[in-house]
Coordinates of C-alpha atoms and ligand atoms in Angstrom, one line a residue:
M250 CA 50.6 -14.3 -2.6
E251 CA 49.9 -17.9 -3.3
E252 CA 49.2 -20.5 -0.6
W253 CA 52.1 -22.4 0.6
P254 CA 51.9 -26.1 -0.3
E255 CA 50.6 -28.4 2.2
G256 CA 53.3 -29.5 4.5
A257 CA 55.7 -26.6 3.8
V258 CA 57.0 -24.7 6.7
A259 CA 57.7 -21.0 6.9
A260 CA 61.4 -20.6 7.2
P261 CA 62.2 -18.2 10.0
I262 CA 65.2 -16.0 9.8
V263 CA 68.0 -18.3 10.7
K264 CA 71.7 -17.5 10.8
I265 CA 73.6 -20.6 10.2
V266 CA 77.0 -20.6 11.6
K267 CA 77.7 -24.2 11.3
L268 CA 76.2 -26.9 9.2
S269 CA 77.1 -30.6 9.0
F270 CA 75.8 -33.0 6.5
R271 CA 74.1 -34.7 9.3
D272 CA 72.4 -31.4 10.0
V273 CA 71.1 -31.3 6.5
N274 CA 68.8 -34.1 7.3
R275 CA 67.5 -32.2 10.3
Y276 CA 66.4 -29.4 8.1
H277 CA 63.1 -29.3 6.4
L278 CA 64.1 -29.1 2.8
V279 CA 62.2 -27.8 -0.1
Q280 CA 64.1 -28.3 -3.3
K281 CA 64.3 -25.3 -5.6
T282 CA 65.8 -25.4 -8.9
D283 CA 64.9 -22.2 -10.7
F284 CA 68.1 -20.4 -9.9
P285 CA 69.9 -19.4 -13.0
H286 CA 69.5 -15.8 -11.8
I287 CA 71.8 -15.7 -9.0
L288 CA 75.4 -16.3 -9.3
A289 CA 78.3 -15.8 -11.6
P290 CA 80.4 -18.8 -12.5
P291 CA 83.3 -19.2 -10.1
C292 CA 85.9 -18.0 -12.4
S293 CA 84.2 -14.9 -13.9
K294 CA 85.8 -11.6 -13.4
N295 CA 83.6 -10.3 -10.6
C296 CA 83.4 -13.6 -8.8
V297 CA 85.5 -15.2 -6.2
R298 CA 87.7 -17.8 -7.8
I299 CA 87.3 -21.1 -6.1
N300 CA 90.5 -22.9 -5.8
E301 CA 89.8 -26.6 -6.2
H302 CA 93.1 -27.6 -4.7
R303 CA 92.7 -26.3 -1.2
S304 CA 90.0 -25.6 1.3
E305 CA 88.6 -22.1 1.4
H306 CA 85.7 -20.0 2.2
F307 CA 84.1 -17.7 -0.3
A308 CA 81.4 -15.2 0.0
L309 CA 79.4 -13.0 -2.2
R310 CA 76.6 -10.6 -2.0
V311 CA 74.2 -10.9 -4.9
T312 CA 71.7 -8.6 -6.3
Y313 CA 68.9 -10.0 -8.2
P314 CA 68.0 -8.5 -11.5
H315 CA 64.4 -7.8 -11.0
S316 CA 62.8 -6.9 -7.7
S317 CA 59.9 -9.0 -9.0
W318 CA 62.0 -12.2 -9.2
P319 CA 59.8 -14.7 -7.5
I320 CA 60.9 -17.4 -5.3
R321 CA 59.7 -20.5 -7.0
A322 CA 60.1 -24.1 -6.0
V323 CA 60.4 -26.9 -8.4
D324 CA 58.0 -28.2 -10.8
R325 CA 54.9 -29.4 -9.0
I326 CA 55.3 -27.1 -6.1
A327 CA 55.9 -24.1 -8.3
S328 CA 55.1 -20.7 -7.0
W329 CA 54.6 -21.8 -3.5
S330 CA 55.7 -18.3 -2.5
N331 CA 56.1 -15.5 -4.9
K332 CA 57.4 -13.0 -2.5
P333 CA 60.1 -11.1 -4.4
L334 CA 63.7 -11.1 -3.4
T335 CA 66.0 -8.4 -4.4
S336 CA 69.2 -9.3 -2.7
G337 CA 70.8 -12.0 -0.8
L338 CA 74.0 -13.4 0.5
V339 CA 75.9 -16.3 -1.0
A340 CA 78.3 -17.9 1.2
G341 CA 80.2 -21.0 0.3
F342 CA 82.8 -23.4 1.2
C343 CA 85.1 -25.3 -1.0
E344 CA 87.0 -28.1 0.6
R345 CA 89.6 -30.4 -0.6
V346 CA 89.7 -33.5 1.5
S347 CA 91.5 -36.8 0.6
G348 CA 91.5 -36.0 -3.0
F349 CA 87.9 -35.0 -3.3
T350 CA 86.6 -31.5 -3.7
Y351 CA 83.4 -30.6 -1.9
Y352 CA 81.5 -27.5 -2.7
N353 CA 78.8 -26.0 -0.6
A354 CA 77.2 -22.7 -0.6
H355 CA 74.3 -20.8 0.9
V356 CA 72.2 -18.1 -0.4
M357 CA 70.5 -16.1 2.3
A358 CA 67.7 -14.0 1.3
D359 CA 67.6 -10.5 2.7
P360 CA 65.8 -11.1 5.9
T361 CA 63.6 -8.0 5.4
E362 CA 62.4 -9.4 2.2
G363 CA 62.1 -13.1 2.2
A364 CA 63.6 -14.6 5.3
L365 CA 64.5 -17.7 3.5
V366 CA 67.7 -19.6 3.5
Y367 CA 68.8 -21.6 0.6
L368 CA 71.3 -24.3 0.8
Y369 CA 73.2 -25.3 -2.2
S370 CA 75.5 -28.1 -2.1
R371 CA 77.5 -30.0 -4.6
L372 CA 79.6 -33.0 -3.6
K373 CA 81.8 -34.5 -6.2
T374 CA 81.6 -37.6 -4.0
V375 CA 79.2 -38.0 -1.2
P376 CA 81.2 -38.3 1.9
T377 CA 80.7 -41.5 3.9
E378 CA 81.0 -39.6 7.1
P379 CA 79.1 -36.4 7.9
R380 CA 81.4 -33.5 7.3
T381 CA 81.4 -30.3 9.2
V382 CA 81.1 -27.3 6.9
K383 CA 81.8 -24.1 8.5
L384 CA 79.8 -21.2 7.3
N385 CA 80.5 -18.2 9.4
C386 CA 80.1 -14.5 9.5
E387 CA 82.9 -13.8 7.1
F388 CA 80.5 -13.7 4.2
E389 CA 78.6 -10.8 5.6
V390 CA 81.3 -8.3 4.8
S391 CA 81.5 -9.2 1.2
T392 CA 80.1 -6.7 -1.2
Y393 CA 80.4 -8.1 -4.6
R394 CA 77.8 -7.2 -7.2
L395 CA 77.5 -9.8 -9.7
P396 CA 76.2 -10.2 -13.2
V397 CA 73.4 -12.5 -13.3
Q398 CA 74.5 -15.9 -14.5
R399 CA 74.0 -19.5 -14.0
I400 CA 75.4 -21.4 -11.1
F401 CA 77.7 -24.2 -12.2
L402 CA 79.0 -25.4 -9.0
L403 CA 76.1 -25.9 -6.9
Q404 CA 73.9 -28.8 -7.1
D405 CA 70.8 -28.4 -5.1
V406 CA 68.8 -25.7 -3.5
F407 CA 66.8 -26.2 -0.5
V408 CA 64.7 -23.9 1.6
C409 CA 65.8 -24.8 5.1
T410 CA 64.4 -24.3 8.5
P411 CA 65.9 -25.9 11.5
I412 CA 63.8 -28.5 13.2
S413 CA 64.1 -26.7 16.4
V414 CA 61.9 -23.9 15.1
P415 CA 59.1 -23.3 17.6
Q416 CA 55.8 -24.6 16.4
K417 CA 54.2 -21.3 16.6
Q418 CA 56.6 -20.0 13.9
L419 CA 55.5 -22.6 11.5
R420 CA 52.7 -21.8 9.1
H421 CA 52.1 -25.5 8.8
K422 CA 53.0 -28.1 11.3
Q423 CA 54.2 -30.9 9.1
S424 CA 57.6 -30.8 7.7
F425 CA 58.3 -31.0 4.1
S426 CA 61.2 -33.3 3.7
Y427 CA 63.6 -33.7 0.9
E428 CA 62.3 -37.2 0.4
S429 CA 58.8 -36.0 -0.1
I430 CA 59.9 -34.0 -3.1
H431 CA 60.9 -37.2 -4.9
K432 CA 57.7 -38.8 -3.8
M433 CA 56.0 -36.1 -5.8
I434 CA 57.9 -37.0 -8.9
R435 CA 55.9 -39.7 -10.6
I436 CA 58.3 -42.2 -12.1
G437 CA 57.3 -44.2 -15.1
F438 CA 58.9 -47.1 -16.8
V439 CA 58.3 -48.0 -20.4
G440 CA 59.5 -51.6 -20.5
A441 CA 59.4 -53.4 -17.2
G442 CA 62.3 -55.8 -17.6
K443 CA 65.4 -56.4 -15.6
I444 CA 66.9 -53.0 -15.5
A445 CA 63.5 -51.3 -14.9
Q446 CA 62.9 -53.5 -12.0
A447 CA 66.3 -53.0 -10.5
L448 CA 65.9 -49.2 -10.8
A449 CA 62.4 -49.2 -9.3
K450 CA 63.4 -51.4 -6.4
G451 CA 66.5 -49.2 -5.8
F452 CA 64.5 -46.0 -5.8
I453 CA 62.0 -47.5 -3.4
A454 CA 64.8 -48.9 -1.1
A455 CA 66.3 -45.4 -1.1
G456 CA 63.1 -43.9 0.0
L457 CA 62.9 -41.7 -3.2
T458 CA 59.5 -43.0 -4.1
K459 CA 56.9 -45.6 -3.2
G460 CA 55.6 -48.4 -5.3
E461 CA 52.3 -46.8 -5.7
K462 CA 53.9 -43.7 -7.2
I463 CA 55.4 -45.8 -10.0
V464 CA 53.7 -46.7 -13.2
A465 CA 55.1 -49.2 -15.6
S466 CA 54.2 -50.7 -19.0
D467 CA 55.3 -53.9 -20.7
P468 CA 53.5 -56.2 -23.2
F469 CA 54.6 -59.3 -21.3
P470 CA 52.1 -60.1 -18.5
Q471 CA 54.7 -62.1 -16.5
T472 CA 57.2 -59.2 -16.5
I473 CA 54.7 -56.5 -15.6
K474 CA 53.6 -58.6 -12.6
N475 CA 56.9 -57.9 -11.0
F476 CA 55.9 -54.2 -10.9
E477 CA 52.4 -55.1 -9.7
M478 CA 54.1 -56.8 -6.7
L479 CA 55.8 -53.5 -5.9
G480 CA 52.4 -51.8 -5.7
A481 CA 52.9 -50.0 -9.0
Q482 CA 50.3 -49.1 -11.4
I483 CA 50.7 -51.3 -14.4
S484 CA 49.6 -51.3 -18.0
S485 CA 50.3 -52.8 -21.4
D486 CA 49.9 -49.3 -22.8
N487 CA 53.1 -47.2 -22.9
R488 CA 51.1 -44.1 -23.5
L489 CA 49.5 -44.4 -20.1
V490 CA 52.9 -44.4 -18.4
V491 CA 53.8 -41.2 -20.2
E492 CA 50.5 -39.6 -19.3
Q493 CA 50.9 -40.5 -15.7
S494 CA 54.5 -39.7 -15.0
D495 CA 56.9 -36.8 -14.9
V496 CA 60.1 -38.8 -15.2
V497 CA 59.9 -41.6 -17.8
F498 CA 62.5 -44.3 -18.0
L499 CA 62.7 -45.8 -21.4
A500 CA 63.9 -49.3 -20.4
I501 CA 63.5 -51.2 -23.6
K502 CA 65.8 -52.9 -26.1
P503 CA 67.3 -50.8 -28.7
E504 CA 65.4 -52.4 -31.6
T505 CA 62.1 -51.5 -29.9
V506 CA 63.0 -47.9 -29.4
P507 CA 61.9 -46.4 -32.7
A508 CA 58.4 -47.8 -32.6
V509 CA 57.9 -47.0 -29.0
L510 CA 59.0 -43.4 -29.4
C511 CA 56.6 -43.1 -32.2
N512 CA 53.9 -44.5 -30.0
I513 CA 54.5 -42.2 -27.1
R514 CA 55.5 -39.1 -29.1
P515 CA 52.0 -37.5 -29.1
H516 CA 51.8 -37.8 -25.3
I517 CA 55.1 -36.2 -24.5
C518 CA 54.8 -32.7 -23.2
K519 CA 56.9 -30.0 -21.5
R520 CA 56.8 -31.6 -18.0
H521 CA 58.4 -34.8 -19.1
L522 CA 61.9 -35.8 -18.5
L523 CA 62.8 -38.9 -20.5
L524 CA 65.6 -41.0 -19.2
S525 CA 66.7 -43.7 -21.7
T526 CA 68.6 -46.7 -20.6
A527 CA 68.6 -48.2 -24.1
M528 CA 72.0 -49.4 -25.1
G529 CA 73.5 -47.9 -28.2
V530 CA 70.7 -45.4 -28.9
S531 CA 72.1 -41.9 -29.1
I532 CA 70.4 -38.9 -27.6
Q533 CA 70.3 -37.3 -31.1
D534 CA 68.3 -40.3 -32.4
I535 CA 65.9 -40.2 -29.5
E536 CA 65.4 -36.5 -29.8
K537 CA 64.8 -36.8 -33.5
A538 CA 61.9 -39.1 -32.9
L539 CA 60.3 -36.9 -30.2
P540 CA 58.7 -33.4 -30.2
P541 CA 61.2 -30.6 -30.5
A542 CA 62.7 -29.5 -27.1
T543 CA 61.9 -32.8 -25.4
R544 CA 64.2 -33.1 -22.4
V545 CA 66.1 -36.4 -22.9
I546 CA 68.9 -37.8 -20.8
R547 CA 70.7 -41.0 -21.7
V548 CA 71.7 -43.1 -18.7
M549 CA 73.6 -46.3 -18.4
P550 CA 73.0 -47.9 -15.0
N551 CA 73.8 -51.4 -14.0
T552 CA 71.8 -54.0 -12.1
P553 CA 73.4 -53.5 -8.7
V554 CA 71.3 -50.3 -8.5
L555 CA 68.8 -52.8 -7.0
V556 CA 70.9 -52.9 -3.9
R557 CA 71.8 -49.2 -4.2
N558 CA 75.3 -50.1 -5.2
G559 CA 75.1 -49.3 -8.9
A560 CA 77.5 -47.6 -11.2
S561 CA 75.5 -45.2 -13.4
V562 CA 76.5 -42.5 -15.9
F563 CA 74.4 -40.1 -17.8
V564 CA 74.5 -37.8 -20.8
C565 CA 72.3 -34.7 -21.1
G566 CA 70.3 -34.0 -24.2
S567 CA 70.2 -30.7 -26.1
A568 CA 67.0 -29.5 -24.4
T569 CA 67.7 -30.4 -20.8
Q570 CA 67.9 -27.9 -18.1
Y571 CA 70.2 -27.8 -15.2
E572 CA 67.3 -28.9 -13.1
D573 CA 67.0 -32.1 -15.1
E574 CA 70.6 -32.9 -14.3
I575 CA 69.9 -32.4 -10.7
I576 CA 66.9 -34.7 -10.7
T577 CA 68.9 -37.3 -12.6
R578 CA 71.8 -37.1 -10.2
R579 CA 69.5 -37.2 -7.2
L580 CA 67.8 -40.3 -8.5
L581 CA 71.0 -42.2 -9.6
E582 CA 73.2 -41.1 -6.6
A583 CA 70.6 -42.6 -4.3
I584 CA 71.2 -46.0 -5.8
G585 CA 74.9 -45.9 -6.4
T586 CA 77.5 -43.8 -8.0
C587 CA 76.6 -41.4 -10.8
D588 CA 78.9 -39.6 -13.3
K589 CA 78.1 -37.2 -16.1
V590 CA 80.1 -38.3 -19.2
P591 CA 80.5 -37.4 -22.8
E592 CA 78.3 -39.4 -25.1
L593 CA 81.2 -40.8 -27.1
L594 CA 82.2 -42.9 -24.1
M595 CA 78.8 -44.5 -23.7
D596 CA 79.5 -47.6 -25.7
T597 CA 82.6 -48.5 -23.8
I598 CA 80.8 -47.6 -20.5
T599 CA 78.0 -49.9 -21.5
A600 CA 80.6 -52.7 -22.0
L601 CA 82.4 -52.0 -18.8
S602 CA 79.9 -51.1 -16.0
G603 CA 76.6 -51.8 -17.8
S604 CA 77.6 -55.4 -18.7
G605 CA 80.3 -55.7 -16.1
P606 CA 78.3 -57.3 -13.4
A607 CA 77.8 -60.3 -15.7
Y608 CA 81.5 -60.8 -16.0
V609 CA 82.0 -60.5 -12.3
Y610 CA 79.2 -63.0 -11.6
I611 CA 81.1 -65.5 -13.8
I612 CA 84.2 -64.8 -11.9
I613 CA 82.5 -65.3 -8.6
E614 CA 80.9 -68.5 -9.8
A615 CA 84.2 -69.8 -11.1
L616 CA 86.0 -68.9 -7.9
A617 CA 83.4 -70.7 -5.9
D618 CA 83.5 -73.7 -8.2
G619 CA 87.2 -73.9 -7.6
A620 CA 86.8 -73.7 -3.9
V621 CA 84.1 -76.4 -4.0
K622 CA 86.4 -78.6 -6.0
M623 CA 88.9 -78.2 -3.2
G624 CA 86.3 -79.1 -0.6
L625 CA 84.5 -75.9 0.6
P626 CA 80.7 -76.0 1.1
R627 CA 79.0 -74.2 -1.8
D628 CA 77.2 -71.5 0.1
L629 CA 80.3 -70.6 2.1
A630 CA 82.3 -70.6 -1.2
Y631 CA 79.8 -68.1 -2.9
R632 CA 79.7 -65.9 0.2
L633 CA 83.5 -65.7 0.4
A634 CA 83.9 -65.2 -3.3
A635 CA 81.3 -62.4 -3.4
Q636 CA 82.6 -60.7 -0.4
T637 CA 86.1 -60.9 -1.8
V638 CA 85.0 -59.1 -4.9
V639 CA 83.2 -56.5 -2.9
G640 CA 86.2 -56.0 -0.6
A641 CA 88.7 -55.8 -3.5
G642 CA 86.5 -53.2 -5.3
S643 CA 86.2 -51.2 -2.1
M644 CA 89.9 -51.2 -1.7
V645 CA 90.5 -49.8 -5.1
L646 CA 87.9 -47.0 -4.5
A647 CA 88.9 -46.2 -1.0
T648 CA 92.7 -46.3 -1.3
K649 CA 92.9 -45.0 -4.9
A650 CA 96.0 -47.2 -5.1
H651 CA 96.9 -48.7 -8.4
P652 CA 95.3 -52.2 -8.7
A653 CA 98.7 -53.6 -9.4
Q654 CA 100.0 -52.3 -6.1
L655 CA 97.0 -53.8 -4.2
K656 CA 97.7 -57.1 -6.0
D657 CA 101.3 -57.0 -5.0
D658 CA 100.2 -56.4 -1.4
V659 CA 98.4 -59.7 -1.5
T660 CA 101.2 -61.7 -3.1
S661 CA 103.6 -63.0 -0.6
P662 CA 107.0 -64.1 -1.8
A663 CA 106.9 -67.8 -2.7
G664 CA 103.4 -67.9 -1.5
S665 CA 100.1 -69.3 -2.8
T666 CA 98.8 -66.2 -4.5
A667 CA 101.8 -66.1 -6.8
E668 CA 101.0 -69.6 -7.9
G669 CA 97.4 -68.7 -8.5
L670 CA 98.3 -65.5 -10.5
H671 CA 100.8 -67.5 -12.6
F672 CA 98.0 -69.9 -13.6
L673 CA 95.7 -67.0 -14.5
E674 CA 98.3 -65.4 -16.6
Q675 CA 99.0 -68.7 -18.4
H676 CA 95.4 -69.0 -19.2
G677 CA 94.9 -65.5 -20.4
L678 CA 92.5 -64.0 -17.8
R679 CA 93.7 -60.5 -18.6
T680 CA 93.5 -60.9 -22.3
A681 CA 90.0 -62.5 -21.9
L682 CA 88.7 -59.5 -19.9
I683 CA 90.2 -56.9 -22.2
G684 CA 88.7 -58.8 -25.2
A685 CA 85.4 -58.9 -23.5
I686 CA 85.2 -55.1 -23.1
E687 CA 86.4 -54.7 -26.6
A688 CA 83.8 -57.1 -28.0
A689 CA 81.0 -55.6 -26.0
T690 CA 81.9 -52.1 -27.1
L691 CA 82.0 -53.1 -30.7
K692 CA 78.6 -54.7 -30.4
C693 CA 77.2 -51.5 -28.9
R694 CA 78.6 -49.5 -31.7
Q695 CA 77.1 -51.8 -34.2
I696 CA 73.7 -51.6 -32.5
S697 CA 74.0 -47.9 -32.4
K698 CA 74.6 -47.7 -36.1
E699 CA 71.6 -50.0 -36.8
T700 CA 69.4 -48.0 -34.5
K701 CA 70.4 -44.8 -36.2
E702 CA 69.4 -46.1 -39.6
H703 CA 66.2 -47.5 -38.1
I704 CA 65.3 -44.2 -36.6
S705 CA 66.1 -42.3 -39.7
N706 CA 63.9 -44.6 -41.7
S707 CA 61.1 -44.5 -39.2
C708 CA 61.3 -40.7 -39.0
S709 CA 60.8 -40.5 -42.8
T710 CA 57.8 -42.9 -42.6
K711 CA 56.7 -41.6 -39.3
Q712 CA 53.1 -41.5 -40.0
Q713 CA 52.9 -45.1 -41.1
L714 CA 54.9 -46.2 -38.1
C715 CA 52.8 -44.3 -35.7
I716 CA 49.7 -45.9 -37.1
K717 CA 51.4 -49.3 -36.7
S718 CA 52.5 -48.5 -33.1
Q719 CA 49.1 -47.2 -32.3
D720 CA 47.7 -50.5 -33.5
Q721 CA 50.2 -52.4 -31.5
A722 CA 49.5 -50.3 -28.4
D723 CA 45.8 -50.9 -28.9
N724 CA 46.5 -54.6 -29.1
F725 CA 48.5 -54.4 -25.9
S726 CA 45.7 -52.6 -24.3
A727 CA 43.4 -55.3 -25.4
G728 CA 45.6 -57.8 -23.7
K729 CA 47.2 -59.3 -26.8
R730 CA 50.9 -60.0 -26.9
V731 CA 52.5 -58.3 -29.8
R732 CA 56.2 -58.3 -30.6
N733 CA 57.8 -55.6 -32.7
Ligands
NDP234 N1 69.9 -55.4 -17.9 C1 70.9 -54.6 -17.7 O1 71.8 -54.8 -16.8 C2 71.0 -53.3 -18.4 C3 70.2 -53.0 -19.5 N2 70.3 -51.8 -20.1 C4 69.5 -51.5 -21.3 O2 68.1 -51.3 -20.8 C5 67.3 -51.8 -21.9 C6 66.4 -52.9 -21.2 O3 67.2 -54.0 -20.9 P1 66.7 -55.1 -19.9 O4 65.9 -54.6 -18.8 O5 67.9 -56.0 -19.6 O6 65.8 -55.9 -21.0 P2 64.5 -56.8 -20.7 O7 64.3 -57.6 -21.9 O8 64.6 -57.5 -19.4 O9 63.4 -55.7 -20.6 C7 62.8 -55.0 -21.7 C8 61.3 -55.2 -21.6 O10 60.7 -54.4 -22.5 C9 59.6 -55.1 -23.0 N3 59.1 -54.6 -24.3 C10 59.2 -55.1 -25.5 N4 58.5 -54.4 -26.4 C11 58.0 -53.4 -25.7 C12 57.1 -52.3 -26.1 N5 56.8 -52.1 -27.3 N6 56.7 -51.5 -25.1 C13 57.1 -51.7 -23.8 N7 57.9 -52.7 -23.4 C14 58.3 -53.5 -24.3 C15 60.1 -56.5 -23.1 O11 59.1 -57.4 -23.3 P3 59.4 -58.8 -24.0 O12 60.4 -59.5 -23.2 O13 58.1 -59.5 -24.2 O14 60.0 -58.4 -25.4 C16 60.9 -56.6 -21.8 O15 60.0 -57.1 -20.8 C17 68.1 -52.4 -23.0 O16 68.2 -51.4 -24.0 C18 69.5 -52.6 -22.3 O17 70.5 -52.4 -23.2 C19 71.1 -50.8 -19.6 C20 71.8 -51.0 -18.5 C21 71.9 -52.3 -17.9
LIG235 O1 73.4 -56.7 -22.5 C1 73.0 -55.7 -22.8 O2 72.7 -55.4 -24.0 C2 72.7 -54.6 -21.8 C3 73.6 -53.4 -21.9 C4 74.3 -53.3 -20.6 C5 73.8 -54.4 -19.8 N1 73.0 -55.1 -20.5

């Protein structure tokens, strides 16, 4: 039996009868992701069907395929216990509240064998208020035997132990918190520009990592200084970032992507998860330029991730594991919303939420300019305009009402709003915004096409390019500024 990692706690036999999301934070959590072995998909023959449209409990007894199946925790804390589990209980709860479906489930190891409790949870939307999730004894009477398949529903696995466990039951005194898992993931940024900085600051603000756990590269000394100020390790050599991180954000402009991929390619290995923010560069094109089976996820965040209010989406590559999706979700959900989308929507999403903050800033600026023209102090005008945008956006999300309905609610008969709206319609605000999304989408498509050609060409002349990139990288390392 291997040693437990430093800081881990031995989970005692706990029978959870009630768990709230607030409680989750009170548990010591060890994330575990190696769980394709456990559960059948919810709609398979032998499995409880989970009805998405009403709240219900479900319960399953599972039998693991091999008595030697080890309990393994993720990645860098792999094999912290290899005690075999042969059976366990899965209990879950699917809840439909205010239009959202919440999934939660537990796997309890057989107490005689492992005495570990796993908590799986998947929330379509993270509730703003802690929710009580009842997990009760019902599940103990279930006797399903399931084929061994992948879990679809469940997002995360934690080994839990209540904080109230007497110290003497703990093998190690320190707790091993959920946050500390992410602190173990070394995050790297290739390209240290605007979106890289916003992401890094967001992750730090969310407590997912610390500045010193980040490593970033950029040829531009002024830009990279911003990372230095976060306490990050900085370099002008992209290869160093790759070597020193597990999750690598590719935060460079599309035209730079082919040469950079060529440069980092020899340093990419199995442990890496590559998250590309590059607009218009398809997963297929990125994968083509990297070693086979490189795990690539394409993401489209926006700058409000800086204040943990971003709108991000992601697309999984052909070699990604479910665990990679979990990590991506955990990272992006900590700094805003996060949706998995089909890749064909990426160009339009780039135009909408990727570029969108820029449009909204112009709107805020213009609203404030109007107010200043009419006599308001400028700082008050900006504050009111910004808060109005925040409030209106929150109304759309919270009420799910049609924006037109919410607009009508503001517009009193013969009032001032109607006058303002009339003016906007006369001057084509709607048309302008629709046109902006269309124009930006088309630009993304064009860049996508160009990058595809560029990558195809660079793949055919890969060796030459690699030599060139190597030279460039060496020049960066030598402190010279080189542009592609
Ligand atoms: N800004 C945003 O809101 C969003 C941007 N994105 C995407 O993210 C990517 C980055 O955008 P953004 O941060 O705005 O752009 P920036 O120009 O701010 O950042 C890119 C950085 O990469 C640097 N760079 C250039 N060549 C290399 C190289 N060979 N190796 C490493 N770094 C290099 C650039 O340096 P230099 O300036 O000297 O060229 C620059 O500092 C783009 O593909 C964009 O489409 C996605 C979502 C939102
Ligand atoms: O302007 C750009 O190209 C990027 C894409 C989304 C936001 N900024």
